Amino acid sequence: MPIKSLPLPALTLGLAMAAPPALAQSTGELLLQMNGEEIAVPLWGSQSDWSGSDTYPSINIYARAFNADGEDPLVVTLGFDAGNWIPDLEEMRVTRYEDGAAVQKLFGGHDAEDGGVAVTLDSHEMEGELLTLTGRVSGALGTSENFGRDIDLAAGGPVEGSFRVTLQKLE
């Protein structure tokens, strides 16, 4: 019995239908102003997400920017709850690396004594499991010997910026 081959379009269509759907990836960017420096920090898609419900999400934004050699990132984390789309319990962390080592770690929190980090949401849009947010962040960051539990604002400075991100829901 001769072996028949499928026409290329039929084979291509069959393979495409058999392939699993591509997973959506979190995308976006933070634009920050710190110490007189303006920095564009691309979202770290595999680490950024949201969880919770459509009316009470918990937002986790991780971003990092590398130097011209693709090394020594600036890593930024911004997290907050948004019950009824009103941000609360904001936390921010910025870590600078040089020669592979963390040389600066700054922390900020929602309370005034922790820097008064505040997020303002300008827009939000839900599309299935994806959440698109635009907003602004402002406050102060400082150093900490215990990962942000006690923050010394005298050793840091102000931060402000904006973000536009699309986040995948955490499964």
mmCIF file of C-alpha atoms in Angstrom:
data_model
loop_
_atom_site.group_PDB
_atom_site.id
_atom_site.type_symbol
_atom_site.label_atom_id
_atom_site.label_comp_id
_atom_site.label_asym_id
_atom_site.label_seq_id
_atom_site.Cartn_x
_atom_site.Cartn_y
_atom_site.Cartn_z
ATOM 1 C CA MET A 1 0.000 0.000 0.000
ATOM 2 C CA PRO A 2 1.545 3.331 -1.010
ATOM 3 C CA ILE A 3 2.103 5.961 1.640
ATOM 4 C CA LYS A 4 0.241 9.165 0.946
ATOM 5 C CA SER A 5 1.572 12.476 2.113
ATOM 6 C CA LEU A 6 -0.642 15.277 3.281
ATOM 7 C CA PRO A 7 -0.554 18.552 1.402
ATOM 8 C CA LEU A 8 1.569 21.146 3.229
ATOM 9 C CA PRO A 9 -1.381 23.464 4.113
ATOM 10 C CA ALA A 10 -3.283 20.574 5.713
ATOM 11 C CA LEU A 11 -0.196 19.461 7.637
ATOM 12 C CA THR A 12 0.472 23.022 8.847
ATOM 13 C CA LEU A 13 -3.141 23.470 9.947
ATOM 14 C CA GLY A 14 -3.092 20.142 11.779
ATOM 15 C CA LEU A 15 0.096 21.001 13.651
ATOM 16 C CA ALA A 16 -1.195 24.454 14.576
ATOM 17 C CA MET A 17 -4.391 22.978 15.989
ATOM 18 C CA ALA A 18 -2.426 20.400 17.996
ATOM 19 C CA ALA A 19 -0.081 22.965 19.557
ATOM 20 C CA PRO A 20 -1.048 24.292 22.988
ATOM 21 C CA PRO A 21 -2.157 27.928 23.096
ATOM 22 C CA ALA A 22 0.524 30.456 23.966
ATOM 23 C CA LEU A 23 0.288 31.791 27.489
ATOM 24 C CA ALA A 24 -0.151 35.513 27.890
ATOM 25 C CA GLN A 25 2.857 37.217 29.411
ATOM 26 C CA SER A 26 2.823 40.184 31.753
ATOM 27 C CA THR A 27 4.249 43.253 29.984
ATOM 28 C CA GLY A 28 4.843 46.939 30.631
ATOM 29 C CA GLU A 29 7.208 49.505 32.072
ATOM 30 C CA LEU A 30 7.824 51.762 35.057
ATOM 31 C CA LEU A 31 9.250 55.262 34.568
ATOM 32 C CA LEU A 32 10.925 56.412 37.783
ATOM 33 C CA GLN A 33 12.649 59.561 38.974
ATOM 34 C CA MET A 34 15.115 58.980 41.797
ATOM 35 C CA ASN A 35 18.033 61.130 42.938
ATOM 36 C CA GLY A 36 17.691 63.391 39.893
ATOM 37 C CA GLU A 37 17.864 60.399 37.559
ATOM 38 C CA GLU A 38 15.038 59.331 35.229
ATOM 39 C CA ILE A 39 14.964 55.587 34.673
ATOM 40 C CA ALA A 40 12.810 53.432 32.381
ATOM 41 C CA VAL A 41 12.489 49.998 33.970
ATOM 42 C CA PRO A 42 10.897 47.239 31.836
ATOM 43 C CA LEU A 43 8.510 44.843 33.541
ATOM 44 C CA TRP A 44 9.919 41.446 34.520
ATOM 45 C CA GLY A 45 7.001 39.570 33.008
ATOM 46 C CA SER A 46 7.544 36.156 34.561
ATOM 47 C CA GLN A 47 7.601 37.651 38.075
ATOM 48 C CA SER A 48 4.742 40.178 37.800
ATOM 49 C CA ASP A 49 1.122 39.205 38.329
ATOM 50 C CA TRP A 50 -2.138 39.868 40.107
ATOM 51 C CA SER A 51 -4.298 37.684 42.324
ATOM 52 C CA GLY A 52 -7.567 37.954 44.193
ATOM 53 C CA SER A 53 -10.908 38.991 42.743
ATOM 54 C CA ASP A 54 -12.040 41.448 40.074
ATOM 55 C CA THR A 55 -12.984 43.953 42.784
ATOM 56 C CA TYR A 56 -10.172 43.283 45.272
ATOM 57 C CA PRO A 57 -6.976 42.474 43.401
ATOM 58 C CA SER A 58 -3.512 42.231 44.883
ATOM 59 C CA ILE A 59 -0.928 43.655 42.475
ATOM 60 C CA ASN A 60 2.728 42.548 42.222
ATOM 61 C CA ILE A 61 4.909 44.518 39.799
ATOM 62 C CA TYR A 62 8.529 43.445 39.346
ATOM 63 C CA ALA A 63 10.736 45.344 36.902
ATOM 64 C CA ARG A 64 14.419 45.361 36.081
ATOM 65 C CA ALA A 65 16.744 47.361 33.850
ATOM 66 C CA PHE A 66 20.215 46.176 32.891
ATOM 67 C CA ASN A 67 23.299 48.233 32.046
ATOM 68 C CA ALA A 68 24.670 48.447 28.480
ATOM 69 C CA ASP A 69 26.527 45.143 28.986
ATOM 70 C CA GLY A 70 23.340 43.331 29.996
ATOM 71 C CA GLU A 71 24.525 43.015 33.591
ATOM 72 C CA ASP A 72 24.076 44.618 36.994
ATOM 73 C CA PRO A 73 20.350 45.279 37.011
ATOM 74 C CA LEU A 74 18.312 47.845 38.827
ATOM 75 C CA VAL A 75 15.455 45.786 40.294
ATOM 76 C CA VAL A 76 12.201 47.467 41.347
ATOM 77 C CA THR A 77 9.267 45.843 43.110
ATOM 78 C CA LEU A 78 5.952 47.563 43.733
ATOM 79 C CA GLY A 79 3.093 45.798 45.458
ATOM 80 C CA PHE A 80 -0.315 46.922 46.668
ATOM 81 C CA ASP A 81 -3.886 45.853 47.254
ATOM 82 C CA ALA A 82 -6.653 47.616 45.341
ATOM 83 C CA GLY A 83 -10.016 46.963 47.004
ATOM 84 C CA ASN A 84 -12.693 48.644 44.873
ATOM 85 C CA TRP A 85 -9.743 49.917 42.804
ATOM 86 C CA ILE A 86 -8.419 52.118 45.629
ATOM 87 C CA PRO A 87 -4.726 51.321 46.265
ATOM 88 C CA ASP A 88 -3.723 50.466 49.828
ATOM 89 C CA LEU A 89 -0.826 48.841 51.705
ATOM 90 C CA GLU A 90 1.711 49.979 49.118
ATOM 91 C CA GLU A 91 5.275 48.660 49.372
ATOM 92 C CA MET A 92 8.244 49.431 47.165
ATOM 93 C CA ARG A 93 11.795 48.126 46.998
ATOM 94 C CA VAL A 94 14.686 49.206 44.766
ATOM 95 C CA THR A 95 17.936 47.243 44.565
ATOM 96 C CA ARG A 96 20.981 48.377 42.561
ATOM 97 C CA TYR A 97 23.686 45.914 41.546
ATOM 98 C CA GLU A 98 27.307 46.575 40.583
ATOM 99 C CA ASP A 99 29.795 43.874 39.621
ATOM 100 C CA GLY A 100 27.178 41.259 40.488
ATOM 101 C CA ALA A 101 26.648 42.430 44.071
ATOM 102 C CA ALA A 102 23.777 44.401 45.599
ATOM 103 C CA VAL A 103 25.259 47.808 46.466
ATOM 104 C CA GLN A 104 22.065 49.643 47.407
ATOM 105 C CA LYS A 105 18.794 48.366 48.832
ATOM 106 C CA LEU A 106 16.018 50.885 49.409
ATOM 107 C CA PHE A 107 12.600 50.231 50.913
ATOM 108 C CA GLY A 108 9.372 52.176 51.257
ATOM 109 C CA GLY A 109 5.972 51.485 52.740
ATOM 110 C CA HIS A 110 2.483 52.898 52.962
ATOM 111 C CA ASP A 111 2.806 54.504 56.415
ATOM 112 C CA ALA A 112 4.340 57.996 56.663
ATOM 113 C CA GLU A 113 7.191 56.789 58.879
ATOM 114 C CA ASP A 114 8.011 54.205 56.191
ATOM 115 C CA GLY A 115 8.108 56.712 53.325
ATOM 116 C CA GLY A 116 4.437 57.273 52.606
ATOM 117 C CA VAL A 117 4.587 55.333 49.338
ATOM 118 C CA ALA A 118 1.313 56.035 47.530
ATOM 119 C CA VAL A 119 -0.088 54.623 44.302
ATOM 120 C CA THR A 120 -2.745 56.410 42.265
ATOM 121 C CA LEU A 121 -4.528 54.341 39.635
ATOM 122 C CA ASP A 122 -5.401 56.320 36.518
ATOM 123 C CA SER A 123 -7.092 53.410 34.754
ATOM 124 C CA HIS A 124 -7.728 49.692 35.001
ATOM 125 C CA GLU A 125 -9.141 47.234 32.500
ATOM 126 C CA MET A 126 -9.880 43.533 32.896
ATOM 127 C CA GLU A 127 -9.852 41.239 29.891
ATOM 128 C CA GLY A 128 -10.208 37.637 30.965
ATOM 129 C CA GLU A 129 -7.180 36.797 33.109
ATOM 130 C CA LEU A 130 -5.312 39.960 32.054
ATOM 131 C CA LEU A 131 -5.365 43.203 34.035
ATOM 132 C CA THR A 132 -4.060 46.409 32.453
ATOM 133 C CA LEU A 133 -3.203 49.248 34.832
ATOM 134 C CA THR A 134 -1.891 52.763 34.403
ATOM 135 C CA GLY A 135 -0.936 54.805 37.390
ATOM 136 C CA ARG A 136 1.547 56.814 39.388
ATOM 137 C CA VAL A 137 3.668 56.172 42.450
ATOM 138 C CA SER A 138 5.306 58.627 44.835
ATOM 139 C CA GLY A 139 6.901 58.603 48.256
ATOM 140 C CA ALA A 140 10.282 58.180 49.870
ATOM 141 C CA LEU A 141 12.636 55.228 50.118
ATOM 142 C CA GLY A 142 15.238 54.482 52.760
ATOM 143 C CA THR A 143 17.621 51.809 53.926
ATOM 144 C CA SER A 144 16.752 48.958 56.252
ATOM 145 C CA GLU A 145 18.700 46.351 58.182
ATOM 146 C CA ASN A 146 15.671 44.022 58.339
ATOM 147 C CA PHE A 147 14.245 43.967 54.784
ATOM 148 C CA GLY A 148 11.914 46.938 55.237
ATOM 149 C CA ARG A 149 10.489 46.314 58.689
ATOM 150 C CA ASP A 150 12.306 49.407 60.029
ATOM 151 C CA ILE A 151 13.201 52.008 57.386
ATOM 152 C CA ASP A 152 15.764 54.810 57.776
ATOM 153 C CA LEU A 153 14.494 57.532 55.443
ATOM 154 C CA ALA A 154 17.517 59.758 56.159
ATOM 155 C CA ALA A 155 19.669 57.400 54.090
ATOM 156 C CA GLY A 156 17.430 57.413 51.007
ATOM 157 C CA GLY A 157 15.411 59.911 49.070
ATOM 158 C CA PRO A 158 12.202 60.675 47.204
ATOM 159 C CA VAL A 159 10.853 58.577 44.362
ATOM 160 C CA GLU A 160 8.091 59.284 41.901
ATOM 161 C CA GLY A 161 7.035 57.831 38.634
ATOM 162 C CA SER A 162 4.400 56.236 36.492
ATOM 163 C CA PHE A 163 3.589 52.796 35.163
ATOM 164 C CA ARG A 164 1.625 51.077 32.442
ATOM 165 C CA VAL A 165 1.470 47.318 32.874
ATOM 166 C CA THR A 166 -0.569 44.349 31.730
ATOM 167 C CA LEU A 167 -0.500 41.567 34.307
ATOM 168 C CA GLN A 168 -1.431 37.902 34.034
ATOM 169 C CA LYS A 169 -3.545 36.504 36.865
ATOM 170 C CA LEU A 170 -1.617 34.226 39.221
ATOM 171 C CA GLU A 171 -2.971 30.695 38.969
#
